[in-house]
One Martini backbone bead per residue (centre of mass of N, CA, C, O) as a GRO file, in nm:
protein
  224
    1MET     BB    1   7.849  -6.995  -0.343
    2LYS     BB    2   7.889  -6.809  -0.639
    3ILE     BB    3   7.599  -6.697  -0.824
    4LEU     BB    4   7.505  -6.640  -1.168
    5SER     BB    5   7.221  -6.496  -1.322
    6ILE     BB    6   7.109  -6.516  -1.670
    7TYR     BB    7   6.894  -6.314  -1.877
    8VAL     BB    8   6.778  -6.356  -2.217
    9ASP     BB    9   6.738  -6.111  -2.486
   10GLU     BB   10   6.599  -5.987  -2.799
   11THR     BB   11   6.639  -5.756  -3.080
   12GLY     BB   12   6.558  -5.871  -3.362
   13ASP     BB   13   6.747  -5.996  -3.650
   14PHE     BB   14   6.934  -6.173  -3.915
   15GLY     BB   15   6.827  -6.004  -4.122
   16PRO     BB   16   6.736  -5.758  -4.291
   17TYR     BB   17   6.658  -5.453  -4.311
   18ASN     BB   18   6.434  -5.274  -4.079
   19SER     BB   19   6.262  -5.001  -3.971
   20LYS     BB   20   6.151  -5.147  -3.703
   21THR     BB   21   6.458  -5.299  -3.692
   22PRO     BB   22   6.763  -5.127  -3.687
   23ILE     BB   23   6.852  -5.349  -3.478
   24TYR     BB   24   7.076  -5.562  -3.292
   25GLY     BB   25   6.988  -5.688  -2.968
   26VAL     BB   26   7.115  -5.750  -2.626
   27SER     BB   27   6.997  -5.881  -2.308
   28PHE     BB   28   7.124  -5.878  -1.963
   29VAL     BB   29   7.015  -6.023  -1.671
   30LEU     BB   30   7.168  -5.966  -1.348
   31CYS     BB   31   7.194  -6.215  -1.083
   32GLU     BB   32   7.362  -6.278  -0.776
   33ASN     BB   33   7.085  -6.336  -0.588
   34LEU     BB   34   6.791  -6.497  -0.581
   35ASP     BB   35   6.701  -6.494  -0.282
   36LYS     BB   36   6.690  -6.169  -0.270
   37CYS     BB   37   6.439  -6.173  -0.501
   38ASN     BB   38   6.173  -6.308  -0.403
   39CYS     BB   39   5.995  -6.061  -0.323
   40TYR     BB   40   5.987  -5.940  -0.615
   41LEU     BB   41   5.871  -6.189  -0.763
   42GLU     BB   42   5.612  -6.216  -0.599
   43LYS     BB   43   5.500  -5.937  -0.666
   44PHE     BB   44   5.485  -5.974  -0.967
   45ASN     BB   45   5.296  -6.222  -0.976
   46LYS     BB   46   5.062  -6.093  -0.823
   47ARG     BB   47   5.007  -5.855  -1.018
   48ILE     BB   48   4.947  -6.024  -1.268
   49LYS     BB   49   4.715  -6.210  -1.145
   50ASN     BB   50   4.526  -5.951  -1.074
   51LYS     BB   51   4.458  -5.934  -1.356
   52LYS     BB   52   4.177  -5.961  -1.555
   53GLN     BB   53   4.320  -6.081  -1.823
   54GLY     BB   54   4.529  -6.265  -1.678
   55ASP     BB   55   4.780  -6.525  -1.710
   56PHE     BB   56   5.067  -6.365  -1.844
   57ALA     BB   57   5.318  -6.279  -2.029
   58LEU     BB   58   5.544  -6.039  -2.096
   59HIS     BB   59   5.518  -5.838  -2.409
   60ALA     BB   60   5.618  -5.538  -2.500
   61GLY     BB   61   5.560  -5.495  -2.797
   62PRO     BB   62   5.254  -5.582  -2.810
   63LEU     BB   63   5.169  -5.390  -2.584
   64ILE     BB   64   5.230  -5.124  -2.737
   65ARG     BB   65   5.063  -5.222  -3.013
   66ASN     BB   66   4.804  -5.382  -2.946
   67GLU     BB   67   4.861  -5.703  -2.932
   68GLY     BB   68   4.732  -5.992  -2.899
   69PRO     BB   69   4.642  -6.032  -2.567
   70TYR     BB   70   4.607  -5.692  -2.572
   71GLU     BB   71   4.380  -5.664  -2.749
   72GLY     BB   72   4.164  -5.390  -2.653
   73LEU     BB   73   4.320  -5.250  -2.460
   74ASN     BB   74   4.383  -4.991  -2.291
   75ARG     BB   75   4.635  -4.784  -2.221
   76GLU     BB   76   4.627  -4.794  -1.912
   77ASP     BB   77   4.648  -5.108  -1.887
   78ARG     BB   78   4.911  -5.143  -2.049
   79VAL     BB   79   5.092  -4.964  -1.874
   80ALA     BB   80   5.049  -5.122  -1.612
   81LEU     BB   81   5.187  -5.378  -1.715
   82PHE     BB   82   5.460  -5.259  -1.786
   83ASP     BB   83   5.516  -5.150  -1.489
   84ILE     BB   84   5.563  -5.422  -1.360
   85GLY     BB   85   5.832  -5.471  -1.503
   86TYR     BB   86   5.970  -5.198  -1.434
   87ASP     BB   87   5.964  -5.229  -1.123
   88LEU     BB   88   6.154  -5.471  -1.117
   89LEU     BB   89   6.395  -5.317  -1.222
   90LEU     BB   90   6.409  -5.097  -0.993
   91GLU     BB   91   6.388  -5.284  -0.720
   92SER     BB   92   6.584  -5.487  -0.798
   93PRO     BB   93   6.922  -5.637  -0.758
   94ILE     BB   94   7.001  -5.558  -1.061
   95LYS     BB   95   7.174  -5.593  -1.372
   96LEU     BB   96   7.287  -5.460  -1.686
   97LEU     BB   97   7.352  -5.595  -2.024
   98THR     BB   98   7.419  -5.426  -2.332
   99THR     BB   99   7.382  -5.474  -2.695
  100PHE     BB  100   7.455  -5.340  -3.033
  101ILE     BB  101   7.368  -5.340  -3.391
  102ARG     BB  102   7.373  -5.173  -3.676
  103LYS     BB  103   7.231  -5.244  -3.990
  104ASN     BB  104   7.243  -5.041  -4.235
  105GLU     BB  105   7.084  -5.193  -4.474
  106ILE     BB  106   7.209  -5.473  -4.384
  107LYS     BB  107   7.325  -5.787  -4.351
  108ILE     BB  108   7.407  -5.944  -4.078
  109THR     BB  109   7.640  -6.129  -3.912
  110GLU     BB  110   7.732  -6.357  -3.681
  111GLN     BB  111   8.017  -6.240  -3.639
  112GLU     BB  112   7.928  -5.952  -3.561
  113ILE     BB  113   7.756  -6.034  -3.317
  114ALA     BB  114   7.978  -6.183  -3.162
  115LYS     BB  115   8.158  -5.932  -3.123
  116CYS     BB  116   7.951  -5.764  -2.967
  117ILE     BB  117   7.923  -5.960  -2.725
  118SER     BB  118   8.222  -6.005  -2.653
  119ARG     BB  119   8.295  -5.718  -2.572
  120VAL     BB  120   8.114  -5.697  -2.309
  121ILE     BB  121   8.240  -5.938  -2.171
  122PHE     BB  122   8.540  -5.839  -2.166
  123GLU     BB  123   8.479  -5.565  -2.013
  124ASN     BB  124   8.354  -5.785  -1.770
  125LEU     BB  125   8.540  -6.027  -1.681
  126SER     BB  126   8.585  -5.993  -1.372
  127PHE     BB  127   8.293  -6.027  -1.296
  128PHE     BB  128   8.240  -6.316  -1.410
  129ARG     BB  129   8.504  -6.445  -1.258
  130SER     BB  130   8.374  -6.408  -0.956
  131PHE     BB  131   8.226  -6.676  -1.020
  132ASP     BB  132   8.152  -7.016  -0.970
  133GLU     BB  133   7.868  -6.972  -1.126
  134ILE     BB  134   7.685  -6.990  -1.447
  135ASN     BB  135   7.344  -6.906  -1.535
  136ILE     BB  136   7.178  -6.943  -1.849
  137TYR     BB  137   6.878  -6.791  -1.973
  138TYR     BB  138   6.687  -6.931  -2.253
  139ASP     BB  139   6.427  -6.967  -2.518
  140ASN     BB  140   6.527  -7.022  -2.814
  141GLY     BB  141   6.425  -6.804  -3.028
  142GLN     BB  142   6.735  -6.814  -3.139
  143THR     BB  143   6.965  -7.029  -3.255
  144GLN     BB  144   7.199  -6.837  -3.316
  145LEU     BB  145   7.225  -6.712  -3.035
  146ARG     BB  146   7.271  -6.966  -2.877
  147SER     BB  147   7.538  -7.041  -3.022
  148LEU     BB  148   7.694  -6.784  -2.945
  149ILE     BB  149   7.679  -6.810  -2.639
  150LEU     BB  150   7.806  -7.087  -2.619
  151GLY     BB  151   8.078  -7.011  -2.755
  152ILE     BB  152   8.169  -6.774  -2.573
  153PHE     BB  153   8.154  -6.924  -2.292
  154SER     BB  154   8.329  -7.172  -2.366
  155ALA     BB  155   8.595  -6.993  -2.424
  156ASN     BB  156   8.588  -6.847  -2.105
  157PHE     BB  157   8.418  -7.080  -1.947
  158LEU     BB  158   8.360  -7.360  -1.712
  159ASN     BB  159   8.106  -7.239  -1.511
  160PHE     BB  160   7.854  -7.312  -1.716
  161ASN     BB  161   7.494  -7.277  -1.797
  162LEU     BB  162   7.250  -7.370  -2.042
  163ILE     BB  163   6.904  -7.271  -2.009
  164LEU     BB  164   6.587  -7.355  -2.058
  165ALA     BB  165   6.345  -7.074  -2.081
  166LYS     BB  166   6.043  -6.952  -2.018
  167GLN     BB  167   5.878  -6.665  -1.972
  168ASN     BB  168   5.639  -6.788  -1.780
  169GLU     BB  169   5.862  -6.901  -1.556
  170HIS     BB  170   6.006  -6.600  -1.535
  171PRO     BB  171   6.037  -6.270  -1.464
  172PHE     BB  172   6.331  -6.222  -1.583
  173MET     BB  173   6.249  -6.294  -1.871
  174GLN     BB  174   6.047  -6.059  -1.898
  175LEU     BB  175   6.253  -5.837  -1.835
  176ALA     BB  176   6.434  -5.887  -2.081
  177ASP     BB  177   6.217  -5.800  -2.279
  178VAL     BB  178   6.186  -5.512  -2.178
  179CYS     BB  179   6.488  -5.431  -2.221
  180SER     BB  180   6.497  -5.475  -2.528
  181THR     BB  181   6.286  -5.259  -2.586
  182LEU     BB  182   6.441  -5.022  -2.451
  183LEU     BB  183   6.685  -5.039  -2.635
  184LEU     BB  184   6.532  -4.966  -2.892
  185LEU     BB  185   6.407  -4.698  -2.788
  186ASP     BB  186   6.672  -4.554  -2.734
  187PHE     BB  187   6.759  -4.548  -3.027
  188LYS     BB  188   6.508  -4.401  -3.140
  189VAL     BB  189   6.542  -4.142  -2.977
  190ARG     BB  190   6.820  -4.065  -3.094
  191GLU     BB  191   6.694  -4.073  -3.400
  192GLY     BB  192   6.383  -3.977  -3.414
  193ASN     BB  193   6.185  -4.275  -3.469
  194LEU     BB  194   5.915  -4.300  -3.349
  195THR     BB  195   5.625  -4.434  -3.326
  196LYS     BB  196   5.299  -4.385  -3.280
  197SER     BB  197   5.258  -4.605  -3.058
  198GLU     BB  198   5.498  -4.516  -2.879
  199ASN     BB  199   5.410  -4.228  -2.823
  200GLU     BB  200   5.133  -4.297  -2.700
  201PHE     BB  201   5.216  -4.490  -2.471
  202PHE     BB  202   5.446  -4.275  -2.338
  203GLY     BB  203   5.373  -3.968  -2.395
  204GLY     BB  204   5.629  -3.935  -2.546
  205ARG     BB  205   5.963  -3.871  -2.567
  206ARG     BB  206   6.015  -3.721  -2.300
  207ASN     BB  207   5.877  -3.927  -2.109
  208LEU     BB  208   6.046  -4.170  -2.186
  209LYS     BB  209   6.317  -4.053  -2.092
  210LYS     BB  210   6.245  -3.965  -1.797
  211VAL     BB  211   6.092  -4.229  -1.681
  212TYR     BB  212   6.263  -4.475  -1.827
  213LEU     BB  213   6.558  -4.439  -1.957
  214SER     BB  214   6.720  -4.322  -1.722
  215SER     BB  215   6.686  -4.574  -1.532
  216PHE     BB  216   6.785  -4.788  -1.727
  217ARG     BB  217   7.084  -4.682  -1.744
  218LYS     BB  218   7.148  -4.709  -1.429
  219LYS     BB  219   7.148  -5.043  -1.450
  220MET     BB  220   7.419  -5.053  -1.573
  221LEU     BB  221   7.724  -5.200  -1.574
  222SER     BB  222   7.761  -5.084  -1.870
  223GLN     BB  223   7.793  -4.878  -2.130
  224TYR     BB  224   7.689  -4.867  -2.482
   0.00000   0.00000   0.00000
């Protein structure tokens, strides 16, 4: 039986335009065979637990901004934590599917976001339909997004399950968070409006592009 596992995270919200979140984006981490990923997931968990700061889930945004459980950590330690998630992206046999809509200083509608998500699903319809079962993991962080995902997959697939999953329960949920942050950063790099904390964390725009975003794009199932 061929099973696809999808881990979902978003960047932005359904509210009005905000200069800090100029897009609404969704990231899908696609894993075709979880059994083949066990060694990578075990390595991720071991590296996280070996950190002196404790056992917690990666949240890329607060990590970059030095907020929440990472407040007070120096840049070197925070980058090391981020790289644990990024190494999982590079090493594991997963693919990414991402999409976003630019908010353009107006409040976007659920219908617009649904069209944005539907487009990338339809562009890769043969890939999704090649699986006997699709399991979608989401933390229900936004009830609107959950409803959109449920509606889109219900209309196109009979063989899917939408499963509640917390970030600290699975590394790929944390990876989806990292990917949503990279999606936002990729947009900001193209627009030339990285924040001071983002520039400092990644060592500048050029280093962010060369070290992180180029490999991030190579993992895409299809380009956004």
